[in-house]
C-alpha cells in the first residue's frame, strides 16, 4: 500500500510514520509513505497558502490551487508506479465519523491520499474536485488536520499484512468485531493489593475466552451502548448448537425434579442478583423459598422444564401458555459456554406455538443474557420494573427489568 499525506507540516507527519511499529514496518517496505509540503506547490513569491474567506468571518482558508497541484503530482507518481488513481480523503470537521469499519475499508486501497486541513479549512472547490470522501475523527476541534491524518494512517497501516506480528494482534482489539476490548493484566499477580482475576491464571483457555467475552460485552454495554446495540443486531445466532447424545429436556413433574428445579432457580436468581441486591434479599434466595415461588407460578399456568446432560439436570426454563411468557432461564455455572442456554430458549419458544411473539424479562445488568436474547431475535419493547435503592429496600444498585419480545429473524 502507498499512503500520501498532503500537509503544511510534512516533517511532523513523517516523523510519526518513521517511529515505533509503523517505522519498523516502513523500513521493511511493508508500505510506502510520502508526506508532501503544500507550500512547494504555491505560485506566489511569498509561498502563501491561505487567504481571508469570502463573505467574511474569522480565520484563513487554504487556497485550492496548491492543494490541487499537489494532488495532481501524487496522482502522476502513482500512475508512474503502475498504481490505480489514489483514493483521496480530506480530513475535515464536517466529514463522516471515523470508525474501525472505515479503517478496514480504506485499508483495501492500493493508494490512499490524506489531505490535512488547517486554519478555517480548505477551499470547498478543491474538495469537490478531488475528494472521494471527507472524514472527521471526532466531535471536537483541532488546530489542523495533521493529527487526524495520522490517526487514520495508523489505524489503516496497522491492518496491512506483516505490520503487526500476527493477525490476531488486531482482530482482538477494541472495535474490530464491534466490541470494546477486555481488560489486560501482566506481572506481578498482585500489585498494591490488587490481584489479577483468578481465571486468567488457570491456563484453561476455554474459561479465559468466556471471561474475556463477558468482559467485552459488559464494557461495551456500559461505556458504548450504541456499539453494543449494533453488535447485537449484526451478530445474530443463525445456527444453534446441535443437541448432543444424552442431552434432552424433561417436564418437571416428580418431587425430585421439583427439588432440583428449586435449587437451580435459587442458584440462578442469586447469580443474577448478587451485584444489584442487598444481602438481606439475597439471604431469602434459598431452594425452599424459590420452590414455593415455582409452585405459585405453576398454579398461575406456568410449566417448567429441566435440561439434562447424561441424566444430570443442569438447566431450567419456564413457559406460560396463558400469557406467552418465558422465564427462569438458567444454566448452572459448570455447564455454561456449551450452547445450552440458546438451545433451551429455542425449545421454550417453540413450546408456545400459539403465541407468535412471546415475551420475557431480563435485568439490564445481565449482559450475558441480553446478548444471547438479542442475537436470537428478541427485542426490547419496554421496562417491566425499576429497582432503585432510594425506594426499594431489596436493591443495592439502580437497574431496570427490561421486557423483550420475540421477532422472527
mmCIF file of C-alpha atoms in Angstrom:
data_model
loop_
_atom_site.group_PDB
_atom_site.id
_atom_site.type_symbol
_atom_site.label_atom_id
_atom_site.label_comp_id
_atom_site.label_asym_id
_atom_site.label_seq_id
_atom_site.Cartn_x
_atom_site.Cartn_y
_atom_site.Cartn_z
ATOM 1 C CA UNK A 1 0.000 0.000 0.000
ATOM 2 C CA UNK A 2 1.063 3.570 -0.694
ATOM 3 C CA UNK A 3 -0.120 6.362 1.596
ATOM 4 C CA UNK A 4 0.404 10.074 0.926
ATOM 5 C CA UNK A 5 -0.231 12.932 3.337
ATOM 6 C CA UNK A 6 -0.735 16.426 1.941
ATOM 7 C CA UNK A 7 0.089 18.891 4.700
ATOM 8 C CA UNK A 8 1.740 22.136 5.809
ATOM 9 C CA UNK A 9 3.810 20.133 8.295
ATOM 10 C CA UNK A 10 5.310 17.134 6.479
ATOM 11 C CA UNK A 11 8.145 16.731 8.999
ATOM 12 C CA UNK A 12 5.668 16.176 11.813
ATOM 13 C CA UNK A 13 3.811 13.503 9.866
ATOM 14 C CA UNK A 14 6.940 11.841 8.525
ATOM 15 C CA UNK A 15 8.495 11.523 11.974
ATOM 16 C CA UNK A 16 5.416 9.718 13.249
ATOM 17 C CA UNK A 17 5.390 7.295 10.331
ATOM 18 C CA UNK A 18 9.073 6.561 10.952
ATOM 19 C CA UNK A 19 8.729 5.636 14.624
ATOM 20 C CA UNK A 20 7.773 2.525 16.604
ATOM 21 C CA UNK A 21 5.763 -0.246 14.909
ATOM 22 C CA UNK A 22 4.994 1.755 11.773
ATOM 23 C CA UNK A 23 8.601 2.867 11.495
ATOM 24 C CA UNK A 24 9.871 -0.705 11.557
ATOM 25 C CA UNK A 25 7.255 -1.780 9.011
ATOM 26 C CA UNK A 26 8.152 1.171 6.779
ATOM 27 C CA UNK A 27 11.850 0.266 6.943
ATOM 28 C CA UNK A 28 10.910 -3.252 5.766
ATOM 29 C CA UNK A 29 8.955 -1.739 2.842
ATOM 30 C CA UNK A 30 5.700 -3.239 4.085
ATOM 31 C CA UNK A 31 4.081 0.010 2.984
ATOM 32 C CA UNK A 32 5.165 3.159 1.169
ATOM 33 C CA UNK A 33 4.597 6.601 2.727
ATOM 34 C CA UNK A 34 5.172 10.133 1.432
ATOM 35 C CA UNK A 35 4.467 13.449 3.125
ATOM 36 C CA UNK A 36 4.067 16.457 0.816
ATOM 37 C CA UNK A 37 4.551 20.142 1.649
ATOM 38 C CA UNK A 38 1.643 22.175 0.290
ATOM 39 C CA UNK A 39 3.847 25.305 0.147
ATOM 40 C CA UNK A 40 6.012 23.658 -2.504
ATOM 41 C CA UNK A 41 3.102 23.967 -4.924
ATOM 42 C CA UNK A 42 2.228 27.637 -4.428
ATOM 43 C CA UNK A 43 2.649 30.019 -7.353
ATOM 44 C CA UNK A 44 3.224 33.245 -5.386
ATOM 45 C CA UNK A 45 6.627 34.508 -4.300
ATOM 46 C CA UNK A 46 5.673 34.617 -0.638
ATOM 47 C CA UNK A 47 4.749 30.900 -0.608
ATOM 48 C CA UNK A 48 1.424 31.962 0.829
ATOM 49 C CA UNK A 49 -1.077 29.144 1.116
ATOM 50 C CA UNK A 50 -4.135 30.886 2.555
ATOM 51 C CA UNK A 51 -6.329 33.976 2.425
ATOM 52 C CA UNK A 52 -9.367 35.531 4.041
ATOM 53 C CA UNK A 53 -12.705 33.751 3.455
ATOM 54 C CA UNK A 54 -15.249 35.190 1.053
ATOM 55 C CA UNK A 55 -18.226 36.505 2.937
ATOM 56 C CA UNK A 56 -16.129 37.470 5.933
ATOM 57 C CA UNK A 57 -15.508 35.687 9.174
ATOM 58 C CA UNK A 58 -12.602 34.731 11.392
ATOM 59 C CA UNK A 59 -9.525 32.824 10.309
ATOM 60 C CA UNK A 60 -7.961 31.951 6.992
ATOM 61 C CA UNK A 61 -8.815 29.406 4.278
ATOM 62 C CA UNK A 62 -6.317 27.291 2.331
ATOM 63 C CA UNK A 63 -6.107 28.055 -1.392
ATOM 64 C CA UNK A 64 -7.469 25.452 -3.786
ATOM 65 C CA UNK A 65 -4.568 25.794 -6.265
ATOM 66 C CA UNK A 66 -1.594 24.472 -4.260
ATOM 67 C CA UNK A 67 -3.639 21.604 -2.825
ATOM 68 C CA UNK A 68 -4.897 20.700 -6.295
ATOM 69 C CA UNK A 69 -1.419 20.800 -7.847
ATOM 70 C CA UNK A 70 -0.038 18.667 -5.033
ATOM 71 C CA UNK A 71 -2.785 16.103 -5.570
ATOM 72 C CA UNK A 72 -2.108 16.074 -9.305
ATOM 73 C CA UNK A 73 1.575 15.395 -8.567
ATOM 74 C CA UNK A 74 0.616 12.488 -6.278
ATOM 75 C CA UNK A 75 -1.685 11.083 -8.955
ATOM 76 C CA UNK A 76 1.150 11.218 -11.503
ATOM 77 C CA UNK A 77 3.579 9.478 -9.119
ATOM 78 C CA UNK A 78 1.051 6.700 -8.554
ATOM 79 C CA UNK A 79 0.449 6.346 -12.292
ATOM 80 C CA UNK A 80 4.210 6.152 -12.930
ATOM 81 C CA UNK A 81 4.361 3.265 -10.443
ATOM 82 C CA UNK A 82 1.539 1.491 -12.216
ATOM 83 C CA UNK A 83 -0.847 2.073 -9.319
ATOM 84 C CA UNK A 84 -4.500 2.954 -9.544
ATOM 85 C CA UNK A 85 -5.632 6.531 -9.013
ATOM 86 C CA UNK A 86 -5.336 7.198 -5.264
ATOM 87 C CA UNK A 87 -8.414 7.386 -3.082
ATOM 88 C CA UNK A 88 -8.438 10.956 -1.711
ATOM 89 C CA UNK A 89 -9.689 11.695 1.798
ATOM 90 C CA UNK A 90 -9.996 15.218 3.190
ATOM 91 C CA UNK A 91 -9.789 15.409 6.982
ATOM 92 C CA UNK A 92 -12.443 17.951 7.939
ATOM 93 C CA UNK A 93 -14.700 18.710 10.883
ATOM 94 C CA UNK A 94 -17.682 18.266 8.557
ATOM 95 C CA UNK A 95 -16.690 14.755 7.492
ATOM 96 C CA UNK A 96 -18.326 11.437 8.251
ATOM 97 C CA UNK A 97 -17.443 9.964 11.682
ATOM 98 C CA UNK A 98 -14.422 7.659 11.567
ATOM 99 C CA UNK A 99 -14.548 4.122 12.926
ATOM 100 C CA UNK A 100 -12.933 0.700 12.552
ATOM 101 C CA UNK A 101 -15.202 -0.296 9.685
ATOM 102 C CA UNK A 102 -13.977 2.730 7.741
ATOM 103 C CA UNK A 103 -10.377 1.834 8.570
ATOM 104 C CA UNK A 104 -10.882 -1.694 7.207
ATOM 105 C CA UNK A 105 -12.437 -0.277 4.062
ATOM 106 C CA UNK A 106 -9.639 2.230 3.467
ATOM 107 C CA UNK A 107 -7.044 -0.480 4.083
ATOM 108 C CA UNK A 108 -8.205 -2.188 0.888
ATOM 109 C CA UNK A 109 -6.994 0.624 -1.374
ATOM 110 C CA UNK A 110 -3.650 0.295 -3.107
ATOM 111 C CA UNK A 111 -3.074 4.055 -2.833
ATOM 112 C CA UNK A 112 -4.589 6.377 -0.233
ATOM 113 C CA UNK A 113 -4.079 10.148 -0.007
ATOM 114 C CA UNK A 114 -4.953 12.093 3.124
ATOM 115 C CA UNK A 115 -5.315 15.873 2.903
ATOM 116 C CA UNK A 116 -4.865 17.896 6.095
ATOM 117 C CA UNK A 117 -6.983 20.964 6.564
ATOM 118 C CA UNK A 118 -5.653 23.935 8.526
ATOM 119 C CA UNK A 119 -6.803 27.300 9.823
ATOM 120 C CA UNK A 120 -10.528 27.646 8.994
ATOM 121 C CA UNK A 121 -10.394 24.883 6.396
ATOM 122 C CA UNK A 122 -9.812 24.301 2.682
ATOM 123 C CA UNK A 123 -11.490 25.979 -0.271
ATOM 124 C CA UNK A 124 -14.518 23.767 -0.896
ATOM 125 C CA UNK A 125 -13.927 23.764 -4.645
ATOM 126 C CA UNK A 126 -10.801 21.607 -4.393
ATOM 127 C CA UNK A 127 -12.628 19.207 -2.082
ATOM 128 C CA UNK A 128 -15.429 18.933 -4.627
ATOM 129 C CA UNK A 129 -12.954 18.449 -7.487
ATOM 130 C CA UNK A 130 -10.603 15.887 -5.934
ATOM 131 C CA UNK A 131 -12.157 14.460 -2.790
ATOM 132 C CA UNK A 132 -13.604 10.963 -2.688
ATOM 133 C CA UNK A 133 -14.797 11.468 0.862
ATOM 134 C CA UNK A 134 -14.438 13.643 3.948
ATOM 135 C CA UNK A 135 -13.694 12.166 7.367
ATOM 136 C CA UNK A 136 -13.872 13.518 10.905
ATOM 137 C CA UNK A 137 -12.196 11.691 13.776
ATOM 138 C CA UNK A 138 -14.471 13.160 16.428
ATOM 139 C CA UNK A 139 -16.760 15.903 17.620
ATOM 140 C CA UNK A 140 -14.064 18.314 18.743
ATOM 141 C CA UNK A 141 -11.854 20.973 17.152
ATOM 142 C CA UNK A 142 -8.141 20.644 16.323
ATOM 143 C CA UNK A 143 -5.761 23.349 15.119
ATOM 144 C CA UNK A 144 -5.058 21.314 12.000
ATOM 145 C CA UNK A 145 -5.715 18.047 10.225
ATOM 146 C CA UNK A 146 -2.283 16.545 10.812
ATOM 147 C CA UNK A 147 -3.208 14.670 13.974
ATOM 148 C CA UNK A 148 -6.393 13.466 12.324
ATOM 149 C CA UNK A 149 -4.495 12.225 9.268
ATOM 150 C CA UNK A 150 -2.061 10.335 11.491
ATOM 151 C CA UNK A 151 -4.936 8.703 13.381
ATOM 152 C CA UNK A 152 -6.331 7.475 10.075
ATOM 153 C CA UNK A 153 -2.904 6.460 8.764
ATOM 154 C CA UNK A 154 -2.057 4.481 11.913
ATOM 155 C CA UNK A 155 -5.396 2.642 12.010
ATOM 156 C CA UNK A 156 -5.164 1.791 8.302
ATOM 157 C CA UNK A 157 -1.486 0.853 8.079
ATOM 158 C CA UNK A 158 -1.602 -1.483 11.091
ATOM 159 C CA UNK A 159 -4.034 -3.620 9.084
ATOM 160 C CA UNK A 160 -1.534 -4.146 6.281
ATOM 161 C CA UNK A 161 -0.013 -7.655 6.100
ATOM 162 C CA UNK A 162 3.105 -8.006 8.213
ATOM 163 C CA UNK A 163 2.839 -4.680 10.046
ATOM 164 C CA UNK A 164 1.714 -6.416 13.239
ATOM 165 C CA UNK A 165 3.373 -9.641 14.331
ATOM 166 C CA UNK A 166 0.194 -11.658 13.833
ATOM 167 C CA UNK A 167 -3.313 -11.057 12.559
ATOM 168 C CA UNK A 168 -4.817 -11.859 15.960
ATOM 169 C CA UNK A 169 -2.990 -8.762 17.210
ATOM 170 C CA UNK A 170 -5.595 -6.542 15.606
ATOM 171 C CA UNK A 171 -8.555 -8.915 15.476
ATOM 172 C CA UNK A 172 -8.742 -8.963 19.285
ATOM 173 C CA UNK A 173 -8.552 -5.176 19.539
ATOM 174 C CA UNK A 174 -11.420 -2.923 20.544
ATOM 175 C CA UNK A 175 -13.886 -2.243 17.736
ATOM 176 C CA UNK A 176 -12.535 -4.984 15.425
ATOM 177 C CA UNK A 177 -15.565 -7.178 15.996
ATOM 178 C CA UNK A 178 -17.779 -4.383 17.246
ATOM 179 C CA UNK A 179 -16.998 -4.710 20.975
ATOM 180 C CA UNK A 180 -14.587 -2.900 23.259
ATOM 181 C CA UNK A 181 -11.583 -4.951 24.251
ATOM 182 C CA UNK A 182 -11.469 -6.837 27.547
ATOM 183 C CA UNK A 183 -9.116 -5.609 30.331
ATOM 184 C CA UNK A 184 -5.486 -6.711 30.178
ATOM 185 C CA UNK A 185 -3.113 -7.711 33.006
ATOM 186 C CA UNK A 186 0.581 -8.578 33.363
ATOM 187 C CA UNK A 187 3.047 -9.324 36.166
ATOM 188 C CA UNK A 188 3.048 -9.178 39.146
ATOM 189 C CA UNK A 189 -0.007 -11.214 40.085
ATOM 190 C CA UNK A 190 -0.751 -8.795 42.940
ATOM 191 C CA UNK A 191 0.038 -5.101 42.657
ATOM 192 C CA UNK A 192 -0.631 -2.784 45.611
ATOM 193 C CA UNK A 193 -3.249 -5.191 46.900
ATOM 194 C CA UNK A 194 -4.993 -5.603 43.526
ATOM 195 C CA UNK A 195 -4.930 -9.157 42.193
ATOM 196 C CA UNK A 196 -5.188 -10.443 38.646
ATOM 197 C CA UNK A 197 -8.581 -12.137 38.060
ATOM 198 C CA UNK A 198 -8.058 -15.802 39.062
ATOM 199 C CA UNK A 199 -9.470 -17.186 35.800
ATOM 200 C CA UNK A 200 -6.527 -15.721 33.878
ATOM 201 C CA UNK A 201 -4.128 -17.836 35.923
ATOM 202 C CA UNK A 202 -5.896 -21.160 35.334
ATOM 203 C CA UNK A 203 -4.435 -21.947 31.913
ATOM 204 C CA UNK A 204 -7.938 -23.019 30.852
ATOM 205 C CA UNK A 205 -8.271 -21.165 27.561
ATOM 206 C CA UNK A 206 -11.951 -22.008 27.194
ATOM 207 C CA UNK A 207 -12.751 -20.356 30.513
ATOM 208 C CA UNK A 208 -10.418 -17.447 29.741
ATOM 209 C CA UNK A 209 -12.101 -16.816 26.386
ATOM 210 C CA UNK A 210 -15.513 -16.941 28.067
ATOM 211 C CA UNK A 211 -14.369 -14.438 30.717
ATOM 212 C CA UNK A 212 -12.919 -12.110 28.104
ATOM 213 C CA UNK A 213 -16.089 -12.270 26.054
ATOM 214 C CA UNK A 214 -18.191 -11.416 29.090
ATOM 215 C CA UNK A 215 -15.876 -8.514 29.982
ATOM 216 C CA UNK A 216 -16.056 -7.158 26.434
ATOM 217 C CA UNK A 217 -19.840 -7.294 26.398
ATOM 218 C CA UNK A 218 -20.106 -5.650 29.806
ATOM 219 C CA UNK A 219 -17.648 -2.881 28.949
ATOM 220 C CA UNK A 220 -19.366 -2.167 25.669
ATOM 221 C CA UNK A 221 -22.847 -2.088 27.157
ATOM 222 C CA UNK A 222 -21.821 0.266 29.957
ATOM 223 C CA UNK A 223 -19.443 2.550 28.046
ATOM 224 C CA UNK A 224 -20.741 2.424 24.480
ATOM 225 C CA UNK A 225 -24.381 1.330 24.394
ATOM 226 C CA UNK A 226 -24.527 2.416 20.747
ATOM 227 C CA UNK A 227 -21.827 -0.109 19.827
ATOM 228 C CA UNK A 228 -23.445 -2.805 21.957
ATOM 229 C CA UNK A 229 -26.794 -2.309 20.274
ATOM 230 C CA UNK A 230 -25.177 -2.522 16.849
ATOM 231 C CA UNK A 231 -23.173 -5.631 17.794
ATOM 232 C CA UNK A 232 -26.273 -7.493 18.919
ATOM 233 C CA UNK A 233 -28.058 -6.554 15.719
ATOM 234 C CA UNK A 234 -25.175 -7.564 13.455
ATOM 235 C CA UNK A 235 -24.219 -10.818 15.194
ATOM 236 C CA UNK A 236 -27.393 -12.939 15.117
ATOM 237 C CA UNK A 237 -27.227 -16.592 16.060
ATOM 238 C CA UNK A 238 -28.199 -18.020 12.695
ATOM 239 C CA UNK A 239 -27.311 -21.595 13.628
ATOM 240 C CA UNK A 240 -27.884 -23.068 17.065
ATOM 241 C CA UNK A 241 -25.567 -25.673 18.585
ATOM 242 C CA UNK A 242 -26.618 -29.226 17.853
ATOM 243 C CA UNK A 243 -28.185 -31.341 20.562
ATOM 244 C CA UNK A 244 -25.747 -33.964 21.808
ATOM 245 C CA UNK A 245 -26.397 -37.575 22.636
ATOM 246 C CA UNK A 246 -27.651 -37.843 26.202
ATOM 247 C CA UNK A 247 -28.934 -34.254 26.157
ATOM 248 C CA UNK A 248 -32.681 -33.623 26.482
ATOM 249 C CA UNK A 249 -35.455 -31.542 28.053
ATOM 250 C CA UNK A 250 -37.937 -33.005 30.556
ATOM 251 C CA UNK A 251 -41.118 -31.561 32.000
ATOM 252 C CA UNK A 252 -40.816 -31.053 35.765
ATOM 253 C CA UNK A 253 -43.282 -33.488 37.367
ATOM 254 C CA UNK A 254 -41.749 -35.560 40.163
ATOM 255 C CA UNK A 255 -40.824 -34.345 43.648
ATOM 256 C CA UNK A 256 -37.180 -34.969 42.838
ATOM 257 C CA UNK A 257 -37.441 -32.821 39.723
ATOM 258 C CA UNK A 258 -39.204 -30.013 41.610
ATOM 259 C CA UNK A 259 -36.435 -30.108 44.204
ATOM 260 C CA UNK A 260 -33.770 -29.838 41.510
ATOM 261 C CA UNK A 261 -35.698 -27.066 39.749
ATOM 262 C CA UNK A 262 -35.905 -25.108 43.017
ATOM 263 C CA UNK A 263 -32.156 -25.488 43.561
ATOM 264 C CA UNK A 264 -31.384 -24.266 40.034
ATOM 265 C CA UNK A 265 -33.825 -21.375 40.414
ATOM 266 C CA UNK A 266 -32.139 -20.320 43.667
ATOM 267 C CA UNK A 267 -28.677 -20.591 42.153
ATOM 268 C CA UNK A 268 -29.707 -18.665 39.064
ATOM 269 C CA UNK A 269 -31.560 -15.893 40.875
ATOM 270 C CA UNK A 270 -28.619 -15.421 43.262
ATOM 271 C CA UNK A 271 -26.135 -15.205 40.375
ATOM 272 C CA UNK A 272 -28.207 -12.540 38.638
ATOM 273 C CA UNK A 273 -28.961 -10.529 41.788
ATOM 274 C CA UNK A 274 -25.737 -10.762 43.795
ATOM 275 C CA UNK A 275 -24.309 -7.494 42.416
ATOM 276 C CA UNK A 276 -27.520 -5.472 42.441
ATOM 277 C CA UNK A 277 -29.457 -6.610 45.533
ATOM 278 C CA UNK A 278 -28.958 -6.239 49.271
ATOM 279 C CA UNK A 279 -27.583 -9.078 51.420
ATOM 280 C CA UNK A 280 -30.947 -9.170 53.200
ATOM 281 C CA UNK A 281 -32.705 -10.045 49.942
ATOM 282 C CA UNK A 282 -30.002 -12.476 48.848
ATOM 283 C CA UNK A 283 -30.465 -14.389 52.098
ATOM 284 C CA UNK A 284 -34.046 -15.173 51.043
ATOM 285 C CA UNK A 285 -32.928 -16.939 47.867
ATOM 286 C CA UNK A 286 -32.988 -20.426 49.327
ATOM 287 C CA UNK A 287 -34.176 -23.541 47.469
ATOM 288 C CA UNK A 288 -37.133 -23.720 49.850
ATOM 289 C CA UNK A 289 -38.251 -20.148 49.149
ATOM 290 C CA UNK A 290 -37.649 -20.488 45.415
ATOM 291 C CA UNK A 291 -39.519 -23.785 45.377
ATOM 292 C CA UNK A 292 -42.567 -22.037 46.841
ATOM 293 C CA UNK A 293 -42.299 -19.362 44.119
ATOM 294 C CA UNK A 294 -42.210 -22.032 41.412
ATOM 295 C CA UNK A 295 -45.306 -23.736 42.826
ATOM 296 C CA UNK A 296 -47.133 -20.419 42.852
ATOM 297 C CA UNK A 297 -46.167 -19.857 39.215
ATOM 298 C CA UNK A 298 -47.353 -23.379 38.418
ATOM 299 C CA UNK A 299 -50.815 -22.565 39.785
ATOM 300 C CA UNK A 300 -50.847 -19.486 37.536
ATOM 301 C CA UNK A 301 -50.325 -21.508 34.376
ATOM 302 C CA UNK A 302 -46.552 -21.953 34.162
ATOM 303 C CA UNK A 303 -44.826 -25.185 33.121
ATOM 304 C CA UNK A 304 -41.149 -25.834 33.845
ATOM 305 C CA UNK A 305 -38.572 -27.909 32.043
ATOM 306 C CA UNK A 306 -35.191 -29.205 33.137
ATOM 307 C CA UNK A 307 -32.282 -29.615 30.761
ATOM 308 C CA UNK A 308 -30.395 -32.859 31.250
ATOM 309 C CA UNK A 309 -26.913 -33.829 30.203
ATOM 310 C CA UNK A 310 -26.372 -37.545 30.753
ATOM 311 C CA UNK A 311 -29.188 -37.658 33.335
ATOM 312 C CA UNK A 312 -27.802 -34.684 35.283
ATOM 313 C CA UNK A 313 -30.128 -31.661 35.416
ATOM 314 C CA UNK A 314 -28.061 -28.568 34.636
ATOM 315 C CA UNK A 315 -30.569 -26.050 33.268
ATOM 316 C CA UNK A 316 -34.070 -24.703 33.898
ATOM 317 C CA UNK A 317 -36.639 -22.784 31.853
ATOM 318 C CA UNK A 318 -40.318 -22.000 32.287
ATOM 319 C CA UNK A 319 -43.146 -21.118 29.891
ATOM 320 C CA UNK A 320 -46.621 -19.742 30.465
ATOM 321 C CA UNK A 321 -49.198 -20.749 27.859
ATOM 322 C CA UNK A 322 -51.711 -18.214 29.199
ATOM 323 C CA UNK A 323 -49.518 -15.142 28.735
ATOM 324 C CA UNK A 324 -46.892 -16.285 26.237
ATOM 325 C CA UNK A 325 -44.076 -15.589 28.672
ATOM 326 C CA UNK A 326 -40.740 -17.362 29.060
ATOM 327 C CA UNK A 327 -38.873 -17.121 32.351
ATOM 328 C CA UNK A 328 -36.452 -18.595 34.845
ATOM 329 C CA UNK A 329 -33.943 -19.474 32.142
ATOM 330 C CA UNK A 330 -30.729 -20.526 33.829
ATOM 331 C CA UNK A 331 -27.762 -22.801 33.206
ATOM 332 C CA UNK A 332 -25.653 -23.926 36.154
ATOM 333 C CA UNK A 333 -22.122 -22.485 36.197
ATOM 334 C CA UNK A 334 -20.350 -25.772 35.413
ATOM 335 C CA UNK A 335 -22.403 -26.285 32.228
ATOM 336 C CA UNK A 336 -22.052 -22.830 30.671
ATOM 337 C CA UNK A 337 -20.372 -21.948 27.379
ATOM 338 C CA UNK A 338 -21.767 -25.095 25.729
ATOM 339 C CA UNK A 339 -24.742 -23.516 23.989
ATOM 340 C CA UNK A 340 -27.265 -24.919 26.454
ATOM 341 C CA UNK A 341 -28.876 -21.546 27.102
ATOM 342 C CA UNK A 342 -29.561 -20.895 23.430
ATOM 343 C CA UNK A 343 -30.998 -24.395 22.959
ATOM 344 C CA UNK A 344 -33.282 -24.043 25.978
ATOM 345 C CA UNK A 345 -34.526 -20.629 24.827
ATOM 346 C CA UNK A 346 -35.291 -22.009 21.378
ATOM 347 C CA UNK A 347 -37.028 -25.019 22.958
ATOM 348 C CA UNK A 348 -39.144 -22.803 25.206
ATOM 349 C CA UNK A 349 -40.198 -20.523 22.341
ATOM 350 C CA UNK A 350 -41.304 -23.498 20.275
ATOM 351 C CA UNK A 351 -43.397 -24.695 23.230
ATOM 352 C CA UNK A 352 -45.548 -21.601 22.714
ATOM 353 C CA UNK A 353 -46.767 -22.024 19.093
ATOM 354 C CA UNK A 354 -49.991 -20.229 19.946
ATOM 355 C CA UNK A 355 -48.009 -17.054 20.688
ATOM 356 C CA UNK A 356 -46.315 -15.591 17.603
ATOM 357 C CA UNK A 357 -44.435 -13.030 19.713
ATOM 358 C CA UNK A 358 -43.684 -14.460 23.169
ATOM 359 C CA UNK A 359 -42.057 -12.214 25.764
ATOM 360 C CA UNK A 360 -39.505 -12.459 28.542
ATOM 361 C CA UNK A 361 -37.862 -10.105 31.028
ATOM 362 C CA UNK A 362 -34.230 -9.610 31.968
ATOM 363 C CA UNK A 363 -32.246 -7.210 34.148
ATOM 364 C CA UNK A 364 -30.317 -4.662 32.133
ATOM 365 C CA UNK A 365 -27.235 -5.631 34.164
ATOM 366 C CA UNK A 366 -27.376 -9.224 32.908
ATOM 367 C CA UNK A 367 -25.266 -8.636 29.811
ATOM 368 C CA UNK A 368 -24.686 -12.335 29.164
ATOM 369 C CA UNK A 369 -28.411 -12.994 28.832
ATOM 370 C CA UNK A 370 -29.112 -9.742 26.982
ATOM 371 C CA UNK A 371 -26.555 -10.545 24.314
ATOM 372 C CA UNK A 372 -27.978 -14.046 23.848
ATOM 373 C CA UNK A 373 -31.581 -12.822 23.621
ATOM 374 C CA UNK A 374 -30.824 -10.002 21.199
ATOM 375 C CA UNK A 375 -28.818 -12.285 18.939
ATOM 376 C CA UNK A 376 -31.699 -14.781 18.873
ATOM 377 C CA UNK A 377 -34.255 -12.254 17.691
ATOM 378 C CA UNK A 378 -35.599 -10.805 20.950
ATOM 379 C CA UNK A 379 -36.025 -7.021 21.001
ATOM 380 C CA UNK A 380 -36.643 -4.615 23.915
ATOM 381 C CA UNK A 381 -40.193 -3.230 23.953
ATOM 382 C CA UNK A 382 -40.264 -1.505 27.325
ATOM 383 C CA UNK A 383 -39.358 -1.510 31.007
ATOM 384 C CA UNK A 384 -41.190 -4.023 33.192
ATOM 385 C CA UNK A 385 -39.863 -2.744 36.540
ATOM 386 C CA UNK A 386 -37.342 -0.331 38.050
ATOM 387 C CA UNK A 387 -35.228 -1.201 41.095
ATOM 388 C CA UNK A 388 -33.967 1.946 42.820
ATOM 389 C CA UNK A 389 -32.105 1.759 46.147
ATOM 390 C CA UNK A 390 -33.752 5.043 47.101
ATOM 391 C CA UNK A 391 -37.200 3.454 47.074
ATOM 392 C CA UNK A 392 -36.610 -0.318 47.030
ATOM 393 C CA UNK A 393 -35.195 -1.947 50.146
ATOM 394 C CA UNK A 394 -34.062 -5.013 48.176
ATOM 395 C CA UNK A 395 -31.955 -3.058 45.639
ATOM 396 C CA UNK A 396 -28.341 -2.026 46.185
ATOM 397 C CA UNK A 397 -27.757 -0.766 42.627
ATOM 398 C CA UNK A 398 -30.141 1.052 40.307
ATOM 399 C CA UNK A 399 -31.225 -1.233 37.483
ATOM 400 C CA UNK A 400 -34.162 -1.941 35.211
ATOM 401 C CA UNK A 401 -36.000 -5.103 34.288
ATOM 402 C CA UNK A 402 -36.415 -4.956 30.532
ATOM 403 C CA UNK A 403 -39.241 -6.565 28.606
ATOM 404 C CA UNK A 404 -38.230 -8.274 25.356
ATOM 405 C CA UNK A 405 -40.432 -9.651 22.594
ATOM 406 C CA UNK A 406 -39.507 -12.243 20.004
ATOM 407 C CA UNK A 407 -39.471 -11.116 16.381
ATOM 408 C CA UNK A 408 -38.729 -13.741 13.745
ATOM 409 C CA UNK A 409 -35.208 -13.322 12.383
#
